[in-house]
Amino acid sequence: MDEPIEKLIEYFRSLPGVGKKTAQRYAFSIIEGARENAVNFAKAIVEVKDKVKLCKECGNYSSQEICPICQKRNQKLICVVQEPKDIISMEKVKTFDGVYHVLFGCINPLENKGPNDIRIKELLSRVNKNGVQEVIMATNPDVEGEATAMYIAKLLKPMGVKVTRLAQGITIGSDIEFADELTLEKALRSRQEI
Amino acid sequence: MDEPIEKLIEYFRSLPGVGKKTAQRYAFSIIEGARENAVNFAKAIVEVKDKVKLCKECGNYSSQEICPICQKRNQKLICVVQEPKDIISMEKVKTFDGVYHVLFGCINPLENKGPNDIRIKELLSRVNKNGVQEVIMATNPDVEGEATAMYIAKLLKPMGVKVTRLAQGITIGSDIEFADELTLEKALRSRQEI
């Protein structure tokens, strides 16, 4: 195929989860779309690289020094997540008015990632500085996320801060029949009176 | 979320078949990737709009006046397709050494698309000019594609050119059990001696 088209297809293929067919479809939609749209698309890509940095408080992506969430919300309640994309999910819960802290990963010996490779130090200094009352651990509910939550909890508790963890149990709207045994066991142990 | 990120997500969402989650994933991969990669990606998008036009012969996307396929291959054998993306599929058949002709659609009364809205006139003048021996109709095997193939065949036959259609039948590697009845009927009618 033609060289400029090939090149664009290659760039689309470098996006996560995009195969050859999908990349072709994307490239053709650019070719068939308006020139103005393509130019603005291109600008948005470069702009995001130039403007977006990490928020100095929470580590989330932001085009401001301190992100809008850290500027406006309750600093005494911190929700700790592994990745910026987890914040997008958490933000769907409209009732949460605290701030976040992005670890950028979790403790994972298999990937040679220790406590110093994620943003734990920054979390501790935030807790110290701002008189934080509660830290909610929202790391992933897998072995590594669990271990990371436990590790951080151990560091935080001596500082007199309440450390909590997102509840684990059966998914709302799901079917008991298809729940895995680990989840069911956890749901049983954490059962609550009604 | 942050404005430059939102903007980029919106542009990714404008690509065919991309939902919110996927667009977010793409945007984050740009943020997390190298700046150079983002700049080149952006360049590739604009370049494709600036350089890629339609080949004057076949109508396929090309950055040259006459596309590489039309320049090098047998002009006397033309394969007629509905869209440029169909050429990519056909080109997987390494044994075909003819050229293509892109109609950009098919005759479709429901979409108010008549014979003058697709590139039929251009096809007729190519056939006239180049002493074409065979035209293979590779329009889609649905009602509209079928009707378009028949319509074009009627115009071409008086010009003394052989007109053929891609064979229709059961898919190789598939299961008779799951073949639809129209395909089976066609396969039965077009059965061949072994």
Coordinates of C-alpha atoms in Angstrom, one line a residue:
Chain A
M1 CA 0.0 0.0 0.0
D2 CA 0.9 3.6 -0.2
E3 CA 3.6 4.9 2.1
P4 CA 1.8 7.7 4.0
I5 CA -1.1 5.4 4.6
E6 CA 1.1 2.6 5.8
K7 CA 2.9 5.0 8.2
L8 CA -0.4 6.2 9.7
I9 CA -1.6 2.6 10.0
E10 CA 1.6 1.7 11.9
Y11 CA 1.0 4.5 14.4
F12 CA -2.6 3.5 15.0
R13 CA -1.3 -0.1 15.5
S14 CA 1.0 1.2 18.3
L15 CA -2.1 2.0 20.3
P16 CA -3.1 -0.6 22.9
G17 CA -5.1 -3.5 21.6
V18 CA -5.2 -2.3 18.0
G19 CA -4.7 -4.9 15.3
K20 CA -4.0 -4.4 11.6
K21 CA -7.7 -4.4 10.4
T22 CA -8.7 -1.9 13.1
A23 CA -5.7 0.4 12.3
Q24 CA -6.7 0.3 8.6
R25 CA -10.2 1.3 9.5
Y26 CA -9.0 4.2 11.6
A27 CA -6.6 5.4 8.9
F28 CA -9.3 5.3 6.2
S29 CA -11.7 7.2 8.5
I30 CA -9.0 9.9 8.7
I31 CA -8.5 9.9 4.9
E32 CA -12.3 10.1 4.4
G33 CA -12.9 12.8 7.0
A34 CA -12.5 16.5 6.9
R35 CA -9.0 18.0 6.7
E36 CA -9.7 20.3 9.6
N37 CA -10.7 17.4 11.8
A38 CA -7.4 15.7 11.0
V39 CA -5.4 18.8 11.8
N40 CA -7.1 19.3 15.1
F41 CA -6.7 15.6 16.0
A42 CA -3.0 15.9 15.3
K43 CA -2.8 19.1 17.4
A44 CA -4.6 17.4 20.3
I45 CA -2.1 14.6 20.3
V46 CA 0.9 17.0 20.6
E47 CA -0.9 19.3 23.0
V48 CA -1.6 16.4 25.4
K49 CA 2.1 15.7 25.4
D50 CA 3.1 19.3 25.9
K51 CA 0.6 20.3 28.5
V52 CA -0.2 17.3 30.6
K53 CA 2.1 16.7 33.5
L54 CA 1.7 15.0 36.9
C55 CA -0.2 16.8 39.6
K56 CA 2.3 17.7 42.3
E57 CA -0.1 16.5 45.0
C58 CA -1.8 13.3 43.8
G59 CA 0.3 12.3 40.7
N60 CA -2.7 12.2 38.4
Y61 CA -2.4 13.6 34.9
S62 CA -3.1 17.3 34.8
S63 CA -2.4 20.4 32.8
Q64 CA -2.2 22.4 36.0
E65 CA 0.5 22.2 38.7
I66 CA -2.2 21.1 41.2
C67 CA -5.1 19.2 39.5
P68 CA -8.8 20.4 39.9
I69 CA -9.6 17.6 42.3
C70 CA -6.8 18.4 44.7
Q71 CA -7.6 22.1 44.5
K72 CA -11.3 21.7 45.4
R73 CA -11.9 18.6 47.5
N74 CA -11.4 17.3 51.0
Q75 CA -7.7 16.9 51.6
K76 CA -8.2 14.8 54.7
L77 CA -9.6 11.8 52.9
I78 CA -7.2 10.2 50.4
C79 CA -8.1 7.3 48.1
V80 CA -5.0 5.4 46.9
V81 CA -5.1 3.9 43.4
Q82 CA -2.6 2.2 41.2
E83 CA -3.1 4.1 37.9
P84 CA -4.6 7.4 36.7
K85 CA -7.3 5.4 34.8
D86 CA -8.5 4.0 38.1
I87 CA -9.4 7.6 39.1
I88 CA -11.8 7.8 36.1
S89 CA -13.6 4.8 37.4
M90 CA -13.7 6.0 41.0
E91 CA -15.0 9.4 39.9
K92 CA -18.2 7.7 38.7
V93 CA -19.0 7.4 42.4
K94 CA -20.4 10.9 42.7
T95 CA -20.6 10.8 46.5
F96 CA -16.8 10.6 47.1
D97 CA -15.5 14.0 47.9
G98 CA -11.9 13.2 48.9
V99 CA -8.8 13.4 46.9
Y100 CA -6.6 10.7 45.2
H101 CA -3.1 9.4 45.3
V102 CA -1.7 7.6 42.3
L103 CA 1.0 5.0 43.1
F104 CA 1.8 4.3 39.4
G105 CA 1.9 0.5 39.9
C106 CA 2.1 -1.8 42.8
I107 CA 4.7 -3.8 44.7
N108 CA 5.5 -6.7 42.3
P109 CA 8.6 -8.8 43.0
L110 CA 8.1 -10.6 39.7
E111 CA 8.5 -7.3 37.8
N112 CA 11.3 -6.2 40.1
K113 CA 9.1 -3.5 41.5
G114 CA 9.7 -2.7 45.2
P115 CA 8.2 -0.1 47.6
N116 CA 10.6 2.5 46.4
D117 CA 9.5 2.2 42.8
I118 CA 6.0 3.4 43.4
R119 CA 4.8 6.7 45.0
I120 CA 4.7 5.6 48.6
K121 CA 7.1 8.2 50.0
E122 CA 4.9 10.9 48.5
L123 CA 1.9 9.5 50.1
L124 CA 3.5 9.4 53.6
S125 CA 4.6 13.0 53.3
R126 CA 1.1 14.0 52.2
V127 CA -0.4 12.3 55.2
N128 CA 2.1 14.0 57.5
K129 CA 1.6 17.4 56.0
N130 CA -2.2 17.6 55.6
G131 CA -3.5 16.0 58.8
V132 CA -5.2 13.2 56.8
Q133 CA -7.9 11.4 58.7
E134 CA -8.5 8.4 56.4
V135 CA -6.7 6.6 53.6
I136 CA -8.8 4.3 51.5
M137 CA -6.7 1.6 49.7
A138 CA -8.3 1.1 46.3
T139 CA -5.5 -1.0 44.8
N140 CA -6.6 -3.9 42.6
P141 CA -8.1 -6.9 44.3
D142 CA -5.4 -9.3 43.2
V143 CA -2.3 -10.7 45.0
E144 CA -0.1 -7.7 44.2
G145 CA -2.7 -5.1 44.9
E146 CA -3.6 -6.8 48.1
A147 CA 0.1 -7.0 49.3
T148 CA 0.7 -3.4 48.4
A149 CA -2.4 -2.3 50.4
M150 CA -1.2 -4.3 53.4
Y151 CA 2.3 -2.9 53.1
I152 CA 1.1 0.7 53.0
A153 CA -1.4 0.2 55.8
K154 CA 1.4 -1.0 58.0
L155 CA 3.4 2.2 57.4
L156 CA 0.3 4.5 57.9
K157 CA -1.2 3.0 61.0
P158 CA 1.6 4.2 63.4
M159 CA 1.0 7.7 62.0
G160 CA -2.5 7.6 63.6
V161 CA -4.4 7.6 60.4
K162 CA -7.4 5.3 59.7
V163 CA -6.7 3.0 56.8
T164 CA -9.5 1.2 55.0
R165 CA -9.9 -1.0 52.0
L166 CA -12.6 -1.2 49.4
A167 CA -15.1 -4.0 50.3
Q168 CA -14.8 -7.2 48.3
G169 CA -17.7 -9.4 47.5
I170 CA -20.1 -10.5 44.8
T171 CA -20.7 -8.0 42.0
I172 CA -24.1 -6.2 42.0
G173 CA -26.3 -7.5 39.2
S174 CA -24.2 -10.7 38.8
D175 CA -25.2 -14.3 39.3
I176 CA -24.1 -16.3 42.3
E177 CA -23.8 -19.3 40.0
F178 CA -20.9 -17.7 38.1
A179 CA -19.0 -16.1 41.0
D180 CA -15.6 -17.6 41.6
E181 CA -14.9 -19.4 44.9
L182 CA -12.4 -16.9 46.2
T183 CA -14.9 -14.1 45.8
L184 CA -17.7 -16.2 47.4
E185 CA -15.5 -17.1 50.3
K186 CA -14.7 -13.4 50.9
A187 CA -18.3 -12.4 50.5
L188 CA -19.3 -15.0 53.1
R189 CA -16.6 -14.0 55.6
S190 CA -17.5 -10.3 55.2
R191 CA -21.3 -10.9 55.4
Q192 CA -23.3 -8.2 57.0
E193 CA -26.5 -8.2 59.0
I194 CA -29.6 -7.0 57.3
Chain B
M1 CA -11.1 15.4 33.7
D2 CA -8.4 17.7 32.4
E3 CA -9.3 19.7 29.3
P4 CA -6.4 18.6 26.9
I5 CA -7.0 15.0 27.8
E6 CA -10.7 15.3 27.3
K7 CA -10.1 16.8 23.9
L8 CA -7.9 14.0 22.8
I9 CA -10.3 11.4 24.1
E10 CA -13.1 13.1 22.0
Y11 CA -10.9 12.8 18.9
F12 CA -10.2 9.2 19.5
R13 CA -13.9 8.6 20.0
S14 CA -14.6 10.0 16.6
L15 CA -12.8 7.0 15.1
P16 CA -15.1 4.2 13.9
G17 CA -16.1 1.8 16.6
V18 CA -14.3 3.5 19.4
G19 CA -16.2 4.0 22.7
K20 CA -15.3 6.0 25.8
K21 CA -13.2 3.4 27.6
T22 CA -11.1 2.6 24.5
A23 CA -10.6 6.3 23.7
Q24 CA -9.4 6.8 27.3
R25 CA -7.0 3.9 26.9
Y26 CA -5.6 5.4 23.6
A27 CA -5.2 8.8 25.2
F28 CA -3.4 7.5 28.2
S29 CA -1.0 5.5 25.9
I30 CA -0.2 8.8 24.2
I31 CA 0.4 10.5 27.5
E32 CA 2.6 7.7 28.7
G33 CA 4.5 7.3 25.5
A34 CA 7.5 9.2 24.2
R35 CA 7.0 12.8 23.0
E36 CA 8.7 12.0 19.7
N37 CA 6.2 9.2 19.0
A38 CA 3.3 11.5 19.6
V39 CA 4.7 14.2 17.4
N40 CA 5.3 11.7 14.5
F41 CA 1.9 10.2 15.0
A42 CA 0.4 13.7 14.7
K43 CA 2.5 14.4 11.6
A44 CA 1.3 11.1 10.0
I45 CA -2.3 12.1 10.4
V46 CA -1.8 15.5 8.7
E47 CA 0.5 14.0 6.0
V48 CA -2.1 11.4 5.1
K49 CA -4.6 14.2 4.5
D50 CA -2.2 16.3 2.5
K51 CA -0.6 13.7 0.4
V52 CA -3.2 11.0 -0.2
K53 CA -5.5 11.6 -3.2
L54 CA -7.4 9.3 -5.5
C55 CA -5.5 7.5 -8.2
K56 CA -6.6 8.9 -11.5
E57 CA -7.0 5.5 -13.0
C58 CA -8.6 3.2 -10.4
G59 CA -9.8 5.7 -7.7
N60 CA -7.9 4.0 -4.9
Y61 CA -6.1 6.1 -2.3
S62 CA -2.6 7.0 -3.4
S63 CA 0.0 9.6 -2.8
Q64 CA 0.9 9.4 -6.5
E65 CA -1.1 10.5 -9.5
I66 CA -1.3 6.9 -10.7
C67 CA -1.1 4.4 -7.9
P68 CA 1.7 1.7 -7.8
I69 CA -0.8 -1.1 -8.8
C70 CA -2.0 0.8 -11.9
Q71 CA 1.6 1.6 -12.8
K72 CA 2.9 -1.9 -12.7
R73 CA 0.2 -4.5 -13.4
N74 CA -1.9 -5.9 -16.2
Q75 CA -4.3 -3.2 -17.3
K76 CA -6.4 -5.6 -19.3
L77 CA -7.8 -7.3 -16.3
I78 CA -9.9 -5.1 -14.0
C79 CA -11.3 -6.1 -10.6
V80 CA -14.2 -3.8 -9.6
V81 CA -14.7 -3.2 -5.8
Q82 CA -17.0 -1.0 -3.8
E83 CA -14.4 0.5 -1.4
P84 CA -10.6 1.0 -1.2
K85 CA -10.5 -1.3 1.9
D86 CA -11.7 -4.1 -0.4
I87 CA -8.5 -3.8 -2.4
I88 CA -6.5 -4.6 0.8
S89 CA -8.5 -7.8 1.2
M90 CA -8.2 -8.7 -2.5
E91 CA -4.4 -8.0 -2.5
K92 CA -4.0 -10.9 0.0
V93 CA -4.6 -13.1 -3.1
K94 CA -1.0 -13.0 -4.3
T95 CA -1.8 -14.6 -7.7
F96 CA -4.0 -11.7 -9.0
D97 CA -1.9 -9.5 -11.3
G98 CA -4.7 -7.3 -12.7
V99 CA -5.7 -3.7 -11.6
Y100 CA -8.7 -2.4 -9.6
H101 CA -11.5 0.0 -10.0
V102 CA -13.1 1.5 -6.9
L103 CA -16.8 2.4 -7.3
F104 CA -17.1 4.1 -3.9
G105 CA -20.3 2.5 -3.0
C106 CA -23.0 0.6 -4.9
I107 CA -26.4 1.3 -6.4
N108 CA -28.7 1.7 -3.4
P109 CA -32.1 3.2 -3.9
L110 CA -32.8 3.3 -0.2
E111 CA -29.8 5.6 0.2
N112 CA -30.7 7.5 -2.9
K113 CA -27.6 6.3 -4.7
G114 CA -28.0 5.8 -8.4
P115 CA -25.6 4.7 -11.1
N116 CA -24.4 8.2 -11.6
D117 CA -23.3 8.5 -7.9
I118 CA -20.7 5.8 -8.2
R119 CA -17.7 5.6 -10.5
I120 CA -19.3 3.7 -13.4
K121 CA -18.6 6.2 -16.1
E122 CA -14.9 6.1 -15.2
L123 CA -15.0 2.3 -15.5
L124 CA -16.6 2.4 -19.0
S125 CA -14.0 4.9 -20.2
R126 CA -11.1 2.8 -18.9
V127 CA -12.5 -0.3 -20.6
N128 CA -12.8 1.6 -23.9
K129 CA -9.4 3.2 -23.6
N130 CA -7.2 0.3 -22.5
G131 CA -8.6 -2.7 -24.5
V132 CA -9.6 -4.5 -21.4
Q133 CA -10.3 -8.2 -21.8
E134 CA -12.0 -9.1 -18.5
V135 CA -13.8 -7.3 -15.7
I136 CA -14.2 -9.2 -12.5
M137 CA -17.1 -7.9 -10.4
A138 CA -16.0 -8.1 -6.7
T139 CA -18.9 -6.1 -5.2
N140 CA -20.3 -7.4 -2.0
P141 CA -22.5 -10.6 -2.1
D142 CA -25.6 -8.8 -0.8
V143 CA -28.7 -7.4 -2.6
E144 CA -27.2 -4.1 -3.5
G145 CA -23.8 -5.4 -4.5
E146 CA -25.4 -8.1 -6.6
A147 CA -27.7 -5.5 -8.4
T148 CA -24.7 -3.2 -9.0
A149 CA -22.7 -6.1 -10.5
M150 CA -25.6 -7.0 -12.8
Y151 CA -26.2 -3.4 -13.9
I152 CA -22.5 -2.9 -14.8
A153 CA -22.3 -6.2 -16.5
K154 CA -25.2 -5.2 -18.8
L155 CA -23.3 -2.0 -19.8
L156 CA -20.0 -3.8 -20.4
K157 CA -21.1 -6.8 -22.4
P158 CA -22.1 -4.8 -25.5
M159 CA -18.5 -3.5 -25.5
G160 CA -17.2 -7.0 -26.1
V161 CA -15.5 -7.5 -22.7
K162 CA -15.8 -10.6 -20.6
V163 CA -17.5 -9.9 -17.3
T164 CA -17.2 -12.3 -14.4
R165 CA -18.3 -12.4 -10.8
L166 CA -16.5 -13.8 -7.7
A167 CA -17.8 -17.4 -7.0
Q168 CA -20.2 -17.7 -4.2
G169 CA -20.4 -20.8 -2.0
I170 CA -19.5 -22.2 1.4
T171 CA -16.6 -20.7 3.2
I172 CA -13.4 -22.8 3.3
G173 CA -12.8 -24.1 6.8
S174 CA -16.4 -23.5 7.8
D175 CA -19.0 -25.9 8.9
I176 CA -22.0 -27.0 6.7
E177 CA -24.1 -27.1 9.8
F178 CA -23.7 -23.3 10.3
A179 CA -24.0 -22.2 6.6
D180 CA -27.1 -20.2 5.9
E181 CA -29.7 -21.5 3.4
L182 CA -29.0 -18.9 0.7
T183 CA -25.3 -19.7 0.6
L184 CA -26.1 -23.5 0.6
E185 CA -28.5 -23.1 -2.2
K186 CA -26.0 -21.1 -4.3
A187 CA -23.3 -23.6 -3.5
L188 CA -25.5 -26.4 -4.6
R189 CA -26.5 -24.7 -7.9
S190 CA -22.9 -23.9 -8.6
R191 CA -21.6 -27.3 -7.7
Q192 CA -18.6 -28.5 -9.7
E193 CA -17.4 -32.0 -10.8
I194 CA -14.5 -33.4 -8.9

